[in-house]
Tab-separated table of C-alpha atoms in Angstrom:
chain	number	residue	atom	x	y	z
I	64	MET	CA	-10.831	-27.670	18.533
I	65	THR	CA	-8.591	-30.354	20.043
I	66	ASP	CA	-9.600	-32.150	23.253
I	67	THR	CA	-6.161	-31.373	24.716
I	68	PRO	CA	-5.484	-27.628	24.456
I	69	TYR	CA	-1.882	-26.651	23.844
I	70	THR	CA	-0.059	-25.003	26.728
I	71	PRO	CA	3.045	-23.132	25.530
I	72	PRO	CA	6.260	-24.014	27.387
I	73	LYS	CA	8.181	-21.338	29.236
I	74	THR	CA	10.821	-21.356	26.491
I	75	TRP	CA	10.053	-22.366	22.927
I	76	THR	CA	12.230	-25.037	21.289
I	77	TRP	CA	12.333	-26.050	17.638
I	78	ASP	CA	10.564	-29.275	16.710
I	79	LYS	CA	11.851	-30.041	13.206
I	80	GLU	CA	9.064	-32.534	12.549
I	81	ASN	CA	6.238	-30.120	13.370
I	82	GLY	CA	4.966	-28.050	10.485
I	83	GLY	CA	3.405	-30.181	7.798
I	84	LYS	CA	4.335	-30.369	4.137
I	85	TRP	CA	6.754	-27.423	4.110
I	86	ALA	CA	8.316	-27.959	7.532
I	87	GLY	CA	11.743	-28.536	5.996
I	88	THR	CA	11.807	-25.089	4.394
I	89	ASN	CA	11.523	-23.233	7.706
I	90	ARG	CA	13.908	-22.860	10.619
I	91	PRO	CA	14.346	-20.343	13.439
I	92	ILE	CA	17.795	-19.125	12.355
I	93	ALA	CA	19.087	-17.267	9.304
I	94	GLY	CA	22.242	-17.704	7.249
I	95	ALA	CA	23.638	-20.326	4.912
I	96	THR	CA	23.598	-24.046	5.631
I	97	HIS	CA	26.033	-24.972	2.836
I	98	ASP	CA	28.442	-23.436	0.365
I	99	ALA	CA	27.290	-23.226	-3.236
I	100	GLU	CA	27.710	-20.525	-5.849
I	101	LEU	CA	24.752	-19.307	-7.836
I	102	PRO	CA	24.831	-19.928	-11.591
I	103	ARG	CA	25.211	-16.916	-13.858
I	104	GLY	CA	23.757	-16.440	-17.327
I	105	ILE	CA	24.503	-13.947	-20.091
I	106	HIS	CA	21.668	-11.464	-19.703
I	107	PRO	CA	21.616	-8.175	-17.777
I	108	LEU	CA	19.238	-9.491	-15.124
I	109	GLN	CA	19.773	-12.675	-13.141
I	110	LEU	CA	16.693	-13.977	-11.390
I	111	TYR	CA	16.782	-16.750	-8.798
I	112	SER	CA	13.262	-17.916	-8.153
I	113	LEU	CA	10.471	-20.477	-8.137
I	114	GLY	CA	7.099	-20.225	-9.889
I	115	THR	CA	5.096	-19.556	-6.736
I	116	PRO	CA	2.840	-16.474	-6.611
I	117	ASN	CA	5.740	-14.358	-5.346
I	118	GLY	CA	7.996	-15.600	-8.111
I	119	GLN	CA	5.326	-15.072	-10.773
I	120	LYS	CA	5.011	-11.399	-9.882
I	121	VAL	CA	8.515	-10.710	-11.147
I	122	THR	CA	8.506	-12.899	-14.249
I	123	ILE	CA	5.188	-11.378	-15.343
I	124	LEU	CA	6.714	-7.897	-15.109
I	125	LEU	CA	9.869	-8.962	-16.948
I	126	GLU	CA	7.832	-10.491	-19.772
I	127	GLU	CA	5.671	-7.366	-19.973
I	128	LEU	CA	8.794	-5.189	-20.216
I	129	LEU	CA	10.225	-7.377	-22.967
I	130	ALA	CA	6.909	-7.183	-24.820
I	131	LEU	CA	7.347	-3.388	-24.835
I	132	GLY	CA	10.765	-3.788	-26.461
I	133	GLU	CA	12.891	-3.142	-23.374
I	134	THR	CA	15.888	-5.300	-24.318
I	135	GLY	CA	17.636	-4.366	-21.095
I	136	ALA	CA	15.030	-6.447	-19.299
I	137	GLU	CA	16.378	-9.674	-20.803
I	138	TYR	CA	16.879	-12.136	-18.024
I	139	ASP	CA	18.062	-15.562	-16.985
I	140	ALA	CA	15.673	-17.246	-14.551
I	141	PHE	CA	17.357	-19.956	-12.506
I	142	LEU	CA	15.305	-22.375	-10.455
I	143	ILE	CA	15.658	-22.270	-6.678
I	144	ASP	CA	14.250	-25.539	-5.361
I	145	ILE	CA	13.101	-24.609	-1.872
I	146	GLY	CA	12.204	-28.235	-1.129
I	147	LYS	CA	15.881	-29.101	-1.496
I	148	GLY	CA	17.091	-26.082	0.480
I	149	ASP	CA	18.651	-24.140	-2.429
I	150	GLN	CA	17.581	-20.919	-0.696
I	151	PHE	CA	20.023	-21.658	2.123
I	152	SER	CA	23.119	-21.811	-0.087
I	153	SER	CA	25.857	-19.274	0.543
I	154	GLY	CA	25.365	-17.871	-2.945
I	155	PHE	CA	21.654	-17.279	-2.506
I	156	VAL	CA	22.044	-15.859	1.001
I	157	ALA	CA	24.514	-13.340	-0.441
I	158	VAL	CA	21.770	-12.062	-2.739
I	159	ASN	CA	18.945	-12.431	-0.221
I	160	PRO	CA	19.896	-12.789	3.452
I	161	ASN	CA	16.249	-13.612	4.168
I	162	SER	CA	16.503	-16.878	2.151
I	163	LYS	CA	13.195	-16.379	0.352
I	164	ILE	CA	12.489	-16.325	-3.368
I	165	PRO	CA	12.613	-14.324	-5.562
I	166	ALA	CA	15.975	-12.586	-5.615
I	167	LEU	CA	17.401	-10.467	-8.429
I	168	LEU	CA	20.911	-9.425	-9.396
I	169	ASP	CA	21.246	-6.564	-11.881
I	170	THR	CA	24.622	-7.184	-13.528
I	171	THR	CA	24.627	-3.732	-15.159
I	172	THR	CA	24.657	-1.995	-11.770
I	173	GLY	CA	25.796	-4.715	-9.382
I	174	ILE	CA	22.664	-4.093	-7.330
I	175	ARG	CA	20.953	-6.960	-5.518
I	176	VAL	CA	17.220	-6.708	-4.942
I	177	PHE	CA	15.222	-9.031	-2.722
I	178	GLU	CA	11.559	-9.171	-1.687
I	179	SER	CA	9.137	-9.362	-4.592
I	180	GLY	CA	7.567	-5.947	-4.041
I	181	ALA	CA	10.980	-4.290	-3.966
I	182	ILE	CA	11.928	-6.042	-7.211
I	183	LEU	CA	8.761	-4.833	-8.924
I	184	LEU	CA	9.400	-1.276	-7.802
I	185	TYR	CA	13.072	-1.436	-8.844
I	186	LEU	CA	12.279	-2.690	-12.349
I	187	ALA	CA	9.361	-0.304	-12.863
I	188	GLU	CA	11.546	2.656	-11.927
I	189	LYS	CA	14.556	1.405	-13.902
I	190	PHE	CA	12.603	1.016	-17.137
I	191	GLY	CA	9.934	3.662	-16.639
I	192	HIS	CA	6.874	1.485	-17.178
I	193	PHE	CA	3.875	0.268	-15.166
I	194	LEU	CA	4.270	2.891	-12.438
I	195	PRO	CA	2.646	6.296	-13.025
I	196	LYS	CA	4.796	9.407	-12.766
I	197	ASP	CA	1.928	11.613	-11.610
I	198	LEU	CA	2.121	11.775	-7.816
I	199	LYS	CA	-1.554	11.043	-7.173
I	200	ALA	CA	-1.721	8.120	-9.588
I	201	ARG	CA	1.630	6.757	-8.396
I	202	SER	CA	0.511	6.932	-4.774
I	203	GLU	CA	-2.638	4.978	-5.559
I	204	VAL	CA	-0.641	2.214	-7.275
I	205	MET	CA	1.742	2.133	-4.332
I	206	ASN	CA	-1.224	1.867	-1.959
I	207	TRP	CA	-2.304	-1.347	-3.657
I	208	LEU	CA	1.213	-2.718	-4.028
I	209	PHE	CA	1.818	-2.351	-0.311
I	210	TRP	CA	-1.686	-3.642	0.441
I	211	LEU	CA	-0.770	-6.828	-1.403
I	212	GLN	CA	2.579	-7.206	0.330
I	213	GLY	CA	0.882	-6.916	3.698
I	214	SER	CA	-2.225	-8.959	2.895
I	215	ALA	CA	-0.918	-11.987	0.980
I	216	PRO	CA	0.784	-13.581	4.027
I	217	TYR	CA	-2.654	-13.901	5.648
I	218	LEU	CA	-3.835	-15.744	2.544
I	219	GLY	CA	-0.815	-17.997	2.012
I	220	GLY	CA	0.739	-18.429	5.434
I	221	GLY	CA	-2.625	-18.135	7.147
I	222	PHE	CA	-5.533	-19.571	5.193
I	223	GLY	CA	-3.520	-21.675	2.738
I	224	HIS	CA	-1.376	-23.210	5.448
I	225	PHE	CA	-4.152	-24.197	7.836
I	226	TYR	CA	-6.668	-25.209	5.152
I	227	ALA	CA	-4.359	-27.111	2.799
I	228	TYR	CA	-0.932	-27.830	4.282
I	229	ALA	CA	-1.100	-28.168	8.071
I	230	PRO	CA	-0.708	-31.761	9.323
I	231	GLU	CA	-4.115	-31.517	11.019
I	232	LYS	CA	-7.170	-29.371	10.369
I	233	PHE	CA	-8.542	-27.241	13.192
I	234	GLU	CA	-11.706	-25.182	13.102
I	235	TYR	CA	-10.435	-22.036	14.796
I	236	PRO	CA	-7.482	-21.135	12.515
I	237	ILE	CA	-9.347	-22.166	9.347
I	238	ASN	CA	-12.337	-20.008	10.273
I	239	ARG	CA	-10.105	-17.128	11.329
I	240	PHE	CA	-8.167	-17.008	8.079
I	241	ALA	CA	-11.102	-17.927	5.816
I	242	MET	CA	-12.869	-14.854	7.169
I	243	GLU	CA	-9.802	-12.731	6.408
I	244	ALA	CA	-9.344	-14.192	2.913
I	245	LYS	CA	-12.969	-13.387	2.090
I	246	ARG	CA	-12.650	-9.895	3.539
I	247	GLN	CA	-9.609	-9.297	1.338
I	248	MET	CA	-11.429	-10.525	-1.769
I	249	ASP	CA	-14.273	-8.174	-0.911
I	250	VAL	CA	-11.823	-5.260	-0.618
I	251	LEU	CA	-10.526	-6.032	-4.107
I	252	ASP	CA	-13.983	-6.676	-5.535
I	253	ARG	CA	-15.251	-3.297	-4.335
I	254	GLU	CA	-12.217	-1.493	-5.755
I	255	LEU	CA	-12.548	-3.247	-9.106
I	256	ALA	CA	-16.223	-2.319	-9.302
I	257	GLN	CA	-15.021	1.270	-9.650
I	258	ASN	CA	-11.815	0.840	-11.645
I	259	ARG	CA	-10.631	-1.386	-14.463
I	260	TYR	CA	-7.330	-2.008	-12.675
I	261	LEU	CA	-6.100	-1.675	-9.119
I	262	GLY	CA	-5.528	2.000	-8.547
I	263	GLY	CA	-7.190	3.318	-11.686
I	264	ASP	CA	-7.417	2.953	-15.449
I	265	GLU	CA	-3.807	1.904	-16.104
I	266	TYR	CA	-2.347	-1.585	-15.770
I	267	SER	CA	0.486	-1.453	-13.243
I	268	ILE	CA	2.799	-3.378	-10.963
I	269	ALA	CA	-0.028	-3.422	-8.398
I	270	ASP	CA	-2.005	-5.675	-10.742
I	271	MET	CA	1.023	-7.851	-11.481
I	272	ALA	CA	1.695	-8.295	-7.775
I	273	THR	CA	-1.891	-9.153	-6.894
I	274	LEU	CA	-2.854	-11.421	-9.791
I	275	PRO	CA	-0.788	-14.494	-8.826
I	276	TRP	CA	-2.304	-14.498	-5.356
I	277	TYR	CA	-5.900	-13.328	-5.621
I	278	GLY	CA	-6.367	-14.027	-9.327
I	279	ASN	CA	-5.521	-17.682	-8.755
I	280	LEU	CA	-7.765	-17.690	-5.691
I	281	VAL	CA	-10.841	-16.193	-7.366
I	282	MET	CA	-10.452	-18.560	-10.326
I	283	GLY	CA	-10.579	-21.528	-7.963
I	284	GLU	CA	-6.967	-22.565	-8.526
I	285	ALA	CA	-5.542	-21.998	-5.050
I	286	TYR	CA	-5.639	-24.553	-2.219
I	287	ASN	CA	-8.605	-26.394	-3.805
I	288	ALA	CA	-10.735	-23.907	-1.890
I	289	GLY	CA	-12.908	-22.328	-4.577
I	290	GLU	CA	-16.186	-23.783	-3.366
I	291	PHE	CA	-15.282	-23.375	0.312
I	292	LEU	CA	-14.654	-19.634	-0.152
I	293	ASP	CA	-17.472	-19.150	-2.692
I	294	VAL	CA	-15.010	-17.386	-4.987
I	295	GLY	CA	-17.514	-17.094	-7.844
I	296	SER	CA	-19.424	-14.445	-5.912
I	297	TYR	CA	-16.630	-11.888	-6.417
I	298	LYS	CA	-17.676	-10.872	-9.931
I	299	ASN	CA	-15.488	-7.800	-10.369
I	300	LEU	CA	-12.395	-9.579	-9.095
I	301	LEU	CA	-13.122	-12.464	-11.449
I	302	ARG	CA	-13.536	-10.076	-14.407
I	303	TRP	CA	-10.170	-8.468	-13.634
I	304	ALA	CA	-8.372	-11.779	-13.216
I	305	THR	CA	-9.804	-13.175	-16.447
I	306	GLU	CA	-8.737	-10.088	-18.391
I	307	LEU	CA	-5.205	-10.113	-17.041
I	308	ARG	CA	-4.757	-13.850	-17.508
I	309	ALA	CA	-5.488	-13.360	-21.243
I	310	ARG	CA	-2.371	-11.173	-21.692
I	311	PRO	CA	0.391	-13.107	-23.535
I	312	ALA	CA	3.127	-11.728	-21.260
I	313	VAL	CA	1.180	-12.835	-18.198
I	314	GLN	CA	0.755	-16.293	-19.683
I	315	ARG	CA	4.513	-16.534	-20.230
I	316	GLY	CA	5.436	-15.105	-16.846
I	317	ARG	CA	3.168	-17.501	-14.984
I	318	ILE	CA	5.054	-20.613	-16.138
I	319	VAL	CA	8.665	-19.530	-15.567
I	320	ASN	CA	10.437	-21.585	-12.870
I	321	ARG	CA	7.304	-23.675	-12.474
I	322	THR	CA	7.790	-27.387	-11.770
I	323	TRP	CA	4.216	-28.556	-11.177
I	324	GLY	CA	0.891	-28.530	-13.011
I	325	PRO	CA	0.349	-29.368	-16.696
I	326	ALA	CA	3.637	-30.163	-18.447
I	327	SER	CA	2.971	-27.456	-21.050
I	328	GLU	CA	2.897	-24.891	-18.214
I	329	GLN	CA	6.228	-25.847	-16.696
I	330	LEU	CA	9.333	-23.958	-17.790
I	331	ARG	CA	11.965	-24.990	-15.290
I	332	GLU	CA	14.424	-22.255	-16.305
I	333	ARG	CA	14.201	-19.394	-18.756
I	334	HIS	CA	17.268	-18.140	-20.648
I	335	ASP	CA	15.826	-17.163	-24.026
I	336	ALA	CA	12.432	-16.205	-25.433
I	337	SER	CA	12.489	-19.373	-27.525
I	338	ASP	CA	12.405	-21.456	-24.331
I	339	PHE	CA	8.637	-20.972	-24.154
I	340	ASP	CA	8.267	-22.819	-27.443
I	341	LEU	CA	11.076	-25.324	-27.070
I	342	ARG	CA	11.782	-26.121	-23.438
I	343	THR	CA	8.539	-26.549	-21.509
I	344	ALA	CA	8.293	-29.908	-19.738
I	345	ASP	CA	6.022	-31.413	-22.407
I	346	LYS	CA	8.747	-30.893	-25.037
I	347	LEU	CA	11.724	-32.272	-23.107
């Protein structure tokens, strides 16, 4: 704890310099900061995203749908560089007024879809895959999908921010969110001790939503916090993550719109299946 406790002012004001590494991506107002149209490709689905865990959810599902032969799931994935403020362009705000990636435009219907969980649900219902039709089984998948949507902000915006990105480290917030991150991993570990996948015996959008967040975490690839959180102790979660990471569609989906990490795992934009073989950063 700091020697000089913070006393909130009567009225909060925005300090643009306060916020650490990603301070420039956040502001207290919505709306566009500049005019710029979004690019448009030739495929039915236009995705505007970045290869963060939330972006990976959608590209994993799209690659899984294509692997099943759903040609209508062909997509163009355009990079939204949040460090440069692309999410605040007028074109992006028109697709997602919340200015967060990912955002999807279905050119066959003219429907915009924003928020990663909503995109997963939209695509699963549109193509009829990875979401059970039986009410009981569907409800269980939806339980875990909504669990993820509600839980991941405590991992990323809570633990990840204070442990890895905040300009200074403080014991209280790190302990608070480390405890929650471990509790969440325990929730998943206990569920996966009973079921192969989240919600049952069938691979679903609940797994695709959760893998980029808690799969990366349990494999020691998030926030350089594997030892700190003792991630190796969550054996069932680790088994699940290892199995899913071996799927070819997952491997493809994880690198779309990614601009960091090994060059072979960076595919800045995706417009054709051949891009995985020809246009990763190590080949350009």
